[in-house]
């Protein structure tokens, strides 16, 4: 007997969470705007993203630093032209790579993200 998968239309479940290095967990059920002062960002004011305040003692996190945009089942990062940039470390890779500003980059579960110089977070999926 062969089973066919029937597509289910409904709200997408959370895609996991972003775990920040200070223990903060951001459930991936909406878009986020990360930065030193995310509350005043137009994306947050317009209701398109939730604010996530990320600061660093070295001041390397911009006011509007990084957008986390969910598209379908993908988690995309968009560096918002921050001064110190955003880097990703794919799972199992020892190196960090700069992501280009203002271009969405899809990340896989297990990816570590460096925000500015000293802050990091990790994408944890519920499915792994």
mmCIF file of C-alpha atoms in Angstrom:
data_model
loop_
_atom_site.group_PDB
_atom_site.id
_atom_site.type_symbol
_atom_site.label_atom_id
_atom_site.label_comp_id
_atom_site.label_asym_id
_atom_site.label_seq_id
_atom_site.Cartn_x
_atom_site.Cartn_y
_atom_site.Cartn_z
ATOM 1 C CA UNK A 1 0.000 0.000 0.000
ATOM 2 C CA UNK A 2 1.358 3.361 -0.992
ATOM 3 C CA UNK A 3 0.719 6.431 1.097
ATOM 4 C CA UNK A 4 0.476 9.826 -0.477
ATOM 5 C CA UNK A 5 1.292 12.977 1.418
ATOM 6 C CA UNK A 6 -1.650 15.324 1.491
ATOM 7 C CA UNK A 7 -0.587 18.960 1.701
ATOM 8 C CA UNK A 8 -2.007 20.641 4.751
ATOM 9 C CA UNK A 9 -3.013 24.280 4.523
ATOM 10 C CA UNK A 10 -2.765 26.095 7.779
ATOM 11 C CA UNK A 11 -0.458 28.257 9.817
ATOM 12 C CA UNK A 12 3.181 27.247 9.479
ATOM 13 C CA UNK A 13 4.580 25.921 12.749
ATOM 14 C CA UNK A 14 7.557 27.685 14.293
ATOM 15 C CA UNK A 15 10.745 26.922 12.355
ATOM 16 C CA UNK A 16 12.742 26.626 15.574
ATOM 17 C CA UNK A 17 14.502 29.367 17.485
ATOM 18 C CA UNK A 18 17.468 31.679 17.411
ATOM 19 C CA UNK A 19 19.485 31.235 20.593
ATOM 20 C CA UNK A 20 21.552 34.269 21.493
ATOM 21 C CA UNK A 21 24.827 33.982 23.384
ATOM 22 C CA UNK A 22 23.219 35.622 26.443
ATOM 23 C CA UNK A 23 20.545 32.898 26.680
ATOM 24 C CA UNK A 24 17.774 34.858 24.946
ATOM 25 C CA UNK A 25 15.625 32.671 22.693
ATOM 26 C CA UNK A 26 13.727 34.131 19.731
ATOM 27 C CA UNK A 27 11.029 31.703 18.510
ATOM 28 C CA UNK A 28 10.977 31.628 14.708
ATOM 29 C CA UNK A 29 7.286 32.300 14.227
ATOM 30 C CA UNK A 30 7.662 35.846 12.867
ATOM 31 C CA UNK A 31 10.244 38.177 11.336
ATOM 32 C CA UNK A 32 12.657 39.999 13.635
ATOM 33 C CA UNK A 33 14.755 43.107 13.478
ATOM 34 C CA UNK A 34 17.919 42.832 15.562
ATOM 35 C CA UNK A 35 19.954 45.796 16.649
ATOM 36 C CA UNK A 36 20.949 48.217 19.351
ATOM 37 C CA UNK A 37 17.722 50.245 18.958
ATOM 38 C CA UNK A 38 15.253 48.083 17.002
ATOM 39 C CA UNK A 39 12.059 49.621 18.431
ATOM 40 C CA UNK A 40 12.360 52.740 16.243
ATOM 41 C CA UNK A 41 13.089 50.876 13.008
ATOM 42 C CA UNK A 42 10.481 51.331 10.238
ATOM 43 C CA UNK A 43 10.053 47.542 9.895
ATOM 44 C CA UNK A 44 9.018 47.341 13.569
ATOM 45 C CA UNK A 45 6.897 50.507 13.503
ATOM 46 C CA UNK A 46 5.094 49.165 10.432
ATOM 47 C CA UNK A 47 4.330 45.864 12.144
ATOM 48 C CA UNK A 48 6.443 43.791 9.725
ATOM 49 C CA UNK A 49 9.011 42.586 12.267
ATOM 50 C CA UNK A 50 9.365 42.145 16.016
ATOM 51 C CA UNK A 51 12.175 44.043 17.754
ATOM 52 C CA UNK A 52 15.051 42.095 19.310
ATOM 53 C CA UNK A 53 17.460 44.321 21.237
ATOM 54 C CA UNK A 54 21.054 43.130 20.858
ATOM 55 C CA UNK A 55 23.822 45.260 22.309
ATOM 56 C CA UNK A 56 27.544 44.701 22.633
ATOM 57 C CA UNK A 57 30.096 46.220 25.011
ATOM 58 C CA UNK A 58 32.330 47.110 22.043
ATOM 59 C CA UNK A 59 29.511 49.006 20.310
ATOM 60 C CA UNK A 60 29.787 46.890 17.157
ATOM 61 C CA UNK A 61 26.036 46.247 16.799
ATOM 62 C CA UNK A 62 24.252 48.858 14.663
ATOM 63 C CA UNK A 63 20.895 50.417 15.607
ATOM 64 C CA UNK A 64 19.238 48.481 12.730
ATOM 65 C CA UNK A 65 21.680 45.639 12.205
ATOM 66 C CA UNK A 66 20.003 42.482 10.959
ATOM 67 C CA UNK A 67 16.604 41.403 9.679
ATOM 68 C CA UNK A 68 15.501 37.805 10.161
ATOM 69 C CA UNK A 69 12.901 37.127 7.461
ATOM 70 C CA UNK A 70 10.888 33.911 7.278
ATOM 71 C CA UNK A 71 9.870 32.875 3.781
ATOM 72 C CA UNK A 72 8.058 29.580 3.402
ATOM 73 C CA UNK A 73 10.218 27.093 5.314
ATOM 74 C CA UNK A 74 13.390 29.194 4.944
ATOM 75 C CA UNK A 75 15.072 31.401 7.519
ATOM 76 C CA UNK A 76 16.756 34.316 5.727
ATOM 77 C CA UNK A 77 19.174 36.864 7.151
ATOM 78 C CA UNK A 78 19.471 40.360 5.700
ATOM 79 C CA UNK A 79 22.301 42.565 6.964
ATOM 80 C CA UNK A 80 20.858 46.087 6.875
ATOM 81 C CA UNK A 81 24.087 47.768 5.800
ATOM 82 C CA UNK A 82 25.498 47.599 9.335
ATOM 83 C CA UNK A 83 28.915 49.121 10.010
ATOM 84 C CA UNK A 84 30.532 45.931 11.359
ATOM 85 C CA UNK A 85 28.598 43.428 9.261
ATOM 86 C CA UNK A 86 27.131 40.004 9.871
ATOM 87 C CA UNK A 87 28.929 36.691 9.434
ATOM 88 C CA UNK A 88 27.644 33.117 9.277
ATOM 89 C CA UNK A 89 29.327 29.852 10.185
ATOM 90 C CA UNK A 90 27.546 26.938 8.460
ATOM 91 C CA UNK A 91 27.142 23.736 10.506
ATOM 92 C CA UNK A 92 30.349 21.683 10.513
ATOM 93 C CA UNK A 93 32.421 24.493 8.955
ATOM 94 C CA UNK A 94 35.205 26.056 11.076
ATOM 95 C CA UNK A 95 35.088 29.367 9.161
ATOM 96 C CA UNK A 96 32.849 32.434 9.326
ATOM 97 C CA UNK A 97 31.728 34.101 6.091
ATOM 98 C CA UNK A 98 30.567 37.703 5.584
ATOM 99 C CA UNK A 99 27.072 38.026 4.193
ATOM 100 C CA UNK A 100 26.549 40.797 1.615
ATOM 101 C CA UNK A 101 24.544 43.810 2.813
ATOM 102 C CA UNK A 102 20.854 44.096 1.853
ATOM 103 C CA UNK A 103 20.707 40.626 0.234
ATOM 104 C CA UNK A 104 18.771 37.750 1.821
ATOM 105 C CA UNK A 105 20.922 34.745 2.726
ATOM 106 C CA UNK A 106 19.169 31.492 3.686
ATOM 107 C CA UNK A 107 20.682 29.717 6.696
ATOM 108 C CA UNK A 108 20.452 26.058 7.695
ATOM 109 C CA UNK A 109 19.712 24.712 11.184
ATOM 110 C CA UNK A 110 22.922 24.639 13.227
ATOM 111 C CA UNK A 111 24.294 27.824 11.636
ATOM 112 C CA UNK A 112 26.086 30.222 13.989
ATOM 113 C CA UNK A 113 25.609 33.925 13.227
ATOM 114 C CA UNK A 114 28.032 36.636 14.373
ATOM 115 C CA UNK A 115 26.387 40.034 14.783
ATOM 116 C CA UNK A 116 28.994 42.784 14.661
ATOM 117 C CA UNK A 117 32.281 41.836 16.335
ATOM 118 C CA UNK A 118 31.370 39.992 19.512
ATOM 119 C CA UNK A 119 27.747 38.792 19.621
ATOM 120 C CA UNK A 120 26.622 35.419 18.322
ATOM 121 C CA UNK A 121 23.440 33.404 17.962
ATOM 122 C CA UNK A 122 22.642 29.933 16.700
ATOM 123 C CA UNK A 123 19.728 28.722 14.582
ATOM 124 C CA UNK A 124 18.187 25.660 16.253
ATOM 125 C CA UNK A 125 15.496 23.741 14.407
ATOM 126 C CA UNK A 126 12.801 21.653 16.073
ATOM 127 C CA UNK A 127 13.176 19.086 13.299
ATOM 128 C CA UNK A 128 16.790 17.960 13.753
#
